[in-house]
Short mmCIF file of C-alpha atoms in Angstrom, two decimals:
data_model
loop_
_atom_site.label_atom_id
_atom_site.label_comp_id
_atom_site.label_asym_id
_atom_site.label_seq_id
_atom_site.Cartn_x
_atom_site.Cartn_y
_atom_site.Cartn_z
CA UNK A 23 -5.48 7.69 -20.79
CA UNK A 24 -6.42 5.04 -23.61
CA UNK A 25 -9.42 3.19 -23.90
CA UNK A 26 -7.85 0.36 -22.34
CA UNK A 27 -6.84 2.14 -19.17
CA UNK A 28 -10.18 4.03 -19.12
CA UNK A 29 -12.36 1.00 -19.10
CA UNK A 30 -9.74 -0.71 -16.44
CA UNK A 31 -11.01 2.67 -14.15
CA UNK A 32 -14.08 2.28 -15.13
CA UNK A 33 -14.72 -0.81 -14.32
CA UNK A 34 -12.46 -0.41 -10.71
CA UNK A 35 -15.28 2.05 -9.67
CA UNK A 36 -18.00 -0.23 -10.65
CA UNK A 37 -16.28 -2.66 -7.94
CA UNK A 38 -16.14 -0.14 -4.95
CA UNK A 39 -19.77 1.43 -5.41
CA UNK A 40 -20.85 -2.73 -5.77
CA UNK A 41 -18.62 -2.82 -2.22
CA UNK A 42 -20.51 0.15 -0.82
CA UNK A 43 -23.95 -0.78 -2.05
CA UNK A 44 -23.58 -4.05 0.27
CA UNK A 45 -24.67 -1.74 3.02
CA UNK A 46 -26.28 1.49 1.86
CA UNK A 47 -29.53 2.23 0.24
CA UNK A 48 -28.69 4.35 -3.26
CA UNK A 49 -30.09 7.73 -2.01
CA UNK A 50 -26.91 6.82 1.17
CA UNK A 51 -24.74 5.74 -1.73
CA UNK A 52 -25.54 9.33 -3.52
CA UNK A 53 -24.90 11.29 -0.68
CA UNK A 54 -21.43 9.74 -0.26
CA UNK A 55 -20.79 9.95 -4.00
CA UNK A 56 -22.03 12.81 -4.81
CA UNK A 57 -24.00 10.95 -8.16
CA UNK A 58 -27.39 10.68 -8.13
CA UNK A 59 -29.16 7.74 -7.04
CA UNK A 60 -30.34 6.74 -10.55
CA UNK A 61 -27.20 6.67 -12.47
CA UNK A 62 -25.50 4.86 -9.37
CA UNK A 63 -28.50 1.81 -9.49
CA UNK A 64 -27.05 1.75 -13.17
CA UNK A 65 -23.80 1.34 -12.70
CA UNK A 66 -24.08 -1.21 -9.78
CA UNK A 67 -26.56 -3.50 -11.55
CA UNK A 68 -23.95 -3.43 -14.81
CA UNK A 69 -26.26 -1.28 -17.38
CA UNK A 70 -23.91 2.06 -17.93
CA UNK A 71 -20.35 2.05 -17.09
CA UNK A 72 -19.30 6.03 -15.04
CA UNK A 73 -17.51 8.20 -17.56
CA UNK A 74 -13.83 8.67 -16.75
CA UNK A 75 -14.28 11.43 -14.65
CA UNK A 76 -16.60 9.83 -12.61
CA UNK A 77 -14.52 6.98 -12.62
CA UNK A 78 -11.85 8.82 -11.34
CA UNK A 79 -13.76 10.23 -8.41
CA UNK A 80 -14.97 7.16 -7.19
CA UNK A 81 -12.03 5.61 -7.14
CA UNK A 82 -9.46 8.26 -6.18
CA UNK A 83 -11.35 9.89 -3.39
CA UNK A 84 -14.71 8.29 -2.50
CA UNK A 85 -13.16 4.89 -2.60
CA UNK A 86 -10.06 5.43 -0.35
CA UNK A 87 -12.38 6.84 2.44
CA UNK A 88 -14.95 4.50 2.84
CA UNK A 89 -12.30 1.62 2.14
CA UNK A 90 -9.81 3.05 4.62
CA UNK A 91 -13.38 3.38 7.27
CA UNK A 92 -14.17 -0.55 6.42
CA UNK A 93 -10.29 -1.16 6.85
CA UNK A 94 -10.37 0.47 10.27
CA UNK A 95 -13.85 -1.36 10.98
CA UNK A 96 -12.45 -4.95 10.55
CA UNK A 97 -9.31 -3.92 12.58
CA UNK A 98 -8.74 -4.47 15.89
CA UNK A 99 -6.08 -3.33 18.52
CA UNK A 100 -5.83 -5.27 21.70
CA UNK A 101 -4.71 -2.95 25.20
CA UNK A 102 -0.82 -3.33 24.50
CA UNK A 103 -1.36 -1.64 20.73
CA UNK A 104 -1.22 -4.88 18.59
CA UNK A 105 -3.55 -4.93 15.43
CA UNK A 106 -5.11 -7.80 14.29
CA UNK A 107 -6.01 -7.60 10.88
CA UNK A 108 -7.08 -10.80 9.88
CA UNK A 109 -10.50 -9.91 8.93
CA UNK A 110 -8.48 -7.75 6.48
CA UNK A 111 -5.62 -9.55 4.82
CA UNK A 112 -7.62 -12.92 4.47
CA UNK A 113 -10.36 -10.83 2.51
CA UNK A 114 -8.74 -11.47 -1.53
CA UNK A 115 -12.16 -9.39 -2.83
CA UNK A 116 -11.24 -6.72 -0.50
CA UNK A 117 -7.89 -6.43 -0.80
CA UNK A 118 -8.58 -6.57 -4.84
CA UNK A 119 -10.27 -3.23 -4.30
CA UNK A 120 -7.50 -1.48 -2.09
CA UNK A 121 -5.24 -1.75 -5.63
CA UNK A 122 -6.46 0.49 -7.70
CA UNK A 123 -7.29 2.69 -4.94
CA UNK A 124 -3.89 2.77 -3.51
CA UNK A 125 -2.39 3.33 -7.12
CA UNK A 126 -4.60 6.14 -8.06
CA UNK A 127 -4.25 7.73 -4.80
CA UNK A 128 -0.51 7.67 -4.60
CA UNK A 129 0.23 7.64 -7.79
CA UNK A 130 2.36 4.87 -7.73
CA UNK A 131 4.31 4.52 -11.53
CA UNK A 132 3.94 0.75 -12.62
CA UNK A 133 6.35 -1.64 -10.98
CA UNK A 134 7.88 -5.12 -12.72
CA UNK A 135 7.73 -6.94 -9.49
CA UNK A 136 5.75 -6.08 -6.13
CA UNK A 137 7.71 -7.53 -3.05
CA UNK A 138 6.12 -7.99 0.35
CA UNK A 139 7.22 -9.96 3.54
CA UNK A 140 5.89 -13.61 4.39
CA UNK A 141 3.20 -13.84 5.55
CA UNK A 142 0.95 -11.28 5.63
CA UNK A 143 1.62 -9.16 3.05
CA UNK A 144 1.40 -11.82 0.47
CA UNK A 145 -2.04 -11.19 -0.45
CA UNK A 146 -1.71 -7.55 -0.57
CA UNK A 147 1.39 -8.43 -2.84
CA UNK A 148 -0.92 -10.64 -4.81
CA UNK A 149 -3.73 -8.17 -5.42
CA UNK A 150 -1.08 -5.05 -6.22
CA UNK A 151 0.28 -7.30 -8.64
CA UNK A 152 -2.82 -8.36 -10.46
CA UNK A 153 -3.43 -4.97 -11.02
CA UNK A 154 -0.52 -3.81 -12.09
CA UNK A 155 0.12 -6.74 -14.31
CA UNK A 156 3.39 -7.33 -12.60
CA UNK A 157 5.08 -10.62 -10.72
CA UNK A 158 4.74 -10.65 -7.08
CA UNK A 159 7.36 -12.01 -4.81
CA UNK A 160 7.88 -12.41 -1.02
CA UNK A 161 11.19 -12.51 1.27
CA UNK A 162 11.13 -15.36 3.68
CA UNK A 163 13.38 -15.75 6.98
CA UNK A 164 14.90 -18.32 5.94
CA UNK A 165 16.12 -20.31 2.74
CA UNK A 166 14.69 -22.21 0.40
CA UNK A 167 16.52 -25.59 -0.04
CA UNK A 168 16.73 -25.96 -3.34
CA UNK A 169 17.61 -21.84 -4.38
CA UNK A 170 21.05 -21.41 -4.45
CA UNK A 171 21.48 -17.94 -4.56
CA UNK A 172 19.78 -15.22 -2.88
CA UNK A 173 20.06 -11.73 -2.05
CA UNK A 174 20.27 -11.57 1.95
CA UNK A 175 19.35 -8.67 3.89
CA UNK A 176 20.22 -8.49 7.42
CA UNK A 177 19.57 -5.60 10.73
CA UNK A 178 19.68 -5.76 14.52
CA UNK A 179 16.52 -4.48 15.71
CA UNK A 180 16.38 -2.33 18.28
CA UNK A 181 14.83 -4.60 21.30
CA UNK A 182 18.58 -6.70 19.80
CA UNK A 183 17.53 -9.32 18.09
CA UNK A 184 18.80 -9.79 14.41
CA UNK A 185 16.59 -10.29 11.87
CA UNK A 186 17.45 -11.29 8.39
CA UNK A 187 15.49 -11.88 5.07
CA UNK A 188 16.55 -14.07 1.58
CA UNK A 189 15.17 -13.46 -1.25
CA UNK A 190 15.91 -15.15 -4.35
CA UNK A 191 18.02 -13.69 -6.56
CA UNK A 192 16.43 -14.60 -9.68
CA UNK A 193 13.17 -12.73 -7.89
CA UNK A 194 14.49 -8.90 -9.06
CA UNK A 195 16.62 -8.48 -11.83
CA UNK A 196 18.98 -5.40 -12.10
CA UNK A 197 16.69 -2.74 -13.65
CA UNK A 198 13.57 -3.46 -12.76
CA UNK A 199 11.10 -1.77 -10.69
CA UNK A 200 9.94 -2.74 -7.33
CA UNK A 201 7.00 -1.73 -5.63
CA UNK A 202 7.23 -2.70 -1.38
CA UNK A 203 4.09 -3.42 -0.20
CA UNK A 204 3.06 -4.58 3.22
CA UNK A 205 0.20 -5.02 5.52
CA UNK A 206 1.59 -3.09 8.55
CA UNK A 207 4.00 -0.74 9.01
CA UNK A 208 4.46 0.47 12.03
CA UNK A 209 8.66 1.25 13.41
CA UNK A 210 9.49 0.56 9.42
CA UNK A 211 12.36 -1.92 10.02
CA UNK A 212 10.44 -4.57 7.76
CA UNK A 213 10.00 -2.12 5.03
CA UNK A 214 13.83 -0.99 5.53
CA UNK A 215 14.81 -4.14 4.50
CA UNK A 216 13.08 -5.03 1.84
CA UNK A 217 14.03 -1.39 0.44
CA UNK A 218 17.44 -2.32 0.78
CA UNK A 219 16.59 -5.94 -0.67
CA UNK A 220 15.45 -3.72 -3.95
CA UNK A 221 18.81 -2.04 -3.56
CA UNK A 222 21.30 -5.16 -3.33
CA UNK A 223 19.13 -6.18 -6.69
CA UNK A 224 20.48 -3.03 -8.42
CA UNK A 225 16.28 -2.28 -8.86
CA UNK A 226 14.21 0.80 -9.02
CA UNK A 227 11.67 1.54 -6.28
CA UNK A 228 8.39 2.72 -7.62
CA UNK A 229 7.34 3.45 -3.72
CA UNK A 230 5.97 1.73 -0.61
CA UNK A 231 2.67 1.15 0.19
CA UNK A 232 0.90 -0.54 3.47
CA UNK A 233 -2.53 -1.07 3.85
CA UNK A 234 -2.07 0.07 7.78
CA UNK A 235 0.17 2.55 9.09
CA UNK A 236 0.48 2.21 13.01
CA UNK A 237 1.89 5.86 14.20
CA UNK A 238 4.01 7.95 11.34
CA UNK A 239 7.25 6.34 12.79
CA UNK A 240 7.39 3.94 9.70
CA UNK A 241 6.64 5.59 6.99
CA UNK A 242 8.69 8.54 8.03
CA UNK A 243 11.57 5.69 8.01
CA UNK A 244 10.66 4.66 4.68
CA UNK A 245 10.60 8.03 2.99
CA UNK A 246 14.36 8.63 4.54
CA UNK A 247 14.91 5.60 2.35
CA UNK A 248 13.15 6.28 -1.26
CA UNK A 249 12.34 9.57 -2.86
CA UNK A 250 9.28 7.26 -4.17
CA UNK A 251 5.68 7.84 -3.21
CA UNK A 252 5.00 6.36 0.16
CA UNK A 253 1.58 6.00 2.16
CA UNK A 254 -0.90 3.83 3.66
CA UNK A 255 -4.65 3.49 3.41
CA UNK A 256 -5.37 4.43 6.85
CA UNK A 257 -3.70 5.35 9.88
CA UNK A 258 -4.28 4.42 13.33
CA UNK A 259 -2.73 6.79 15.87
#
């Protein structure tokens, strides 16, 4: 790790004790942590930056819990097994947390471009991509007017009805490395296609992250697909 990459950690955990401070005294935020209460009221308020390895524990393993618990807190599921996660994917702070977390966690290699679905897996896109230092781009169900090419994936869903996404070609170029992100997976047929998007554009995957995994049906799906790292913050059952 160089110092550049150790104060980017650093300063990641700083961000999700700040998160978990919002609603726990210190002595809480210790027992969570593990740290005691004094060095984590100098770290929040900005005086001492966590050594690596402190770093690394915050945001590898304290972090993913307690964001995957206020992930499944601002989540809801109606009676037919819908999820709403609005409260999630509208939250640009929040989802700027989930980043490193996810990376760290999964131990996802840096990608060139992250590539999500419209609509709600732009932000997600947008935060992965901040962090990563990489472009962000989104397939759309339709075309734009004034692209002229695109790479097209099409599938006929199981309930029959076809569903096809464009990308521009000039998104992905032959090469590069594509991380899929998403907000939801849940059968995997969204992620299959943007997979096979990132295959049409001659690219690597780096993996496939959601912030949600409904059931194990998807990401089973999309690990048939990549031999990347796959996994979501939190799963509901």
């Amino acid at each position: 790790m160089n110092r550049a990459e150790k104060a980017s950690l650093q300063l990641q955990a700083v961000s999700v004790l700040r998160m978990l401070k919002e609603t726990r005294t210190y002595d809480e935020l210790a027992e969570v942590t593990g740290l005691p209460a004094g060095d984590l009221n100098r770290y929040v308020n900005g005086h001492v930056l966590p050594s690596a390895d402190r770093a690394e524990t915050v945001v590898e393993g304290v972090g993913r819990e307690e964001l995957a618990e206020e992930l499944q807190a601002r989540t809801r599921r109606d009676s037919e097994g819908y999820v709403d996660n609005s409260g999630v994917v509208f939250d640009q702070q929040f989802l700027d947390l989930v980043a490193p977390v996810a990376a760290e966690t999964f131990d996802f290699d840096r990608p060139d471009v992250v590539l999500t679905a419209a609509t709600d897996g732009i932000t997600l896109a947008a935060a992965m991509a901040s962090y990563f230092g990489a472009r962000s781009a989104y397939a759309k169900k339709g075309k734009e007017t004034a692209v002229e090419e695109f790479i097209e994936s099409r599938q006929r869903l199981a309930s029959g009805i076809e569903l096809t996404y464009y990308l521009p070609s000039s998104a992905v170029a032959p090469g590069e490395s594509v991380l899929v992100v998403d907000d939801l997976i849940r059968s995997g047929e969204t992620q299959e296609l943007l997979l096979d998007i990132a295959e049409r554009a001659d690219a690597e995957v780096a993996g496939v992250f959601a912030l949600i995994a409904a059931g194990e049906e998807g990401i089973d799906r999309a690990k048939g697909r990549t031999d990347a790292p796959v996994g979501a913050l939190t799963t509901f059952e």
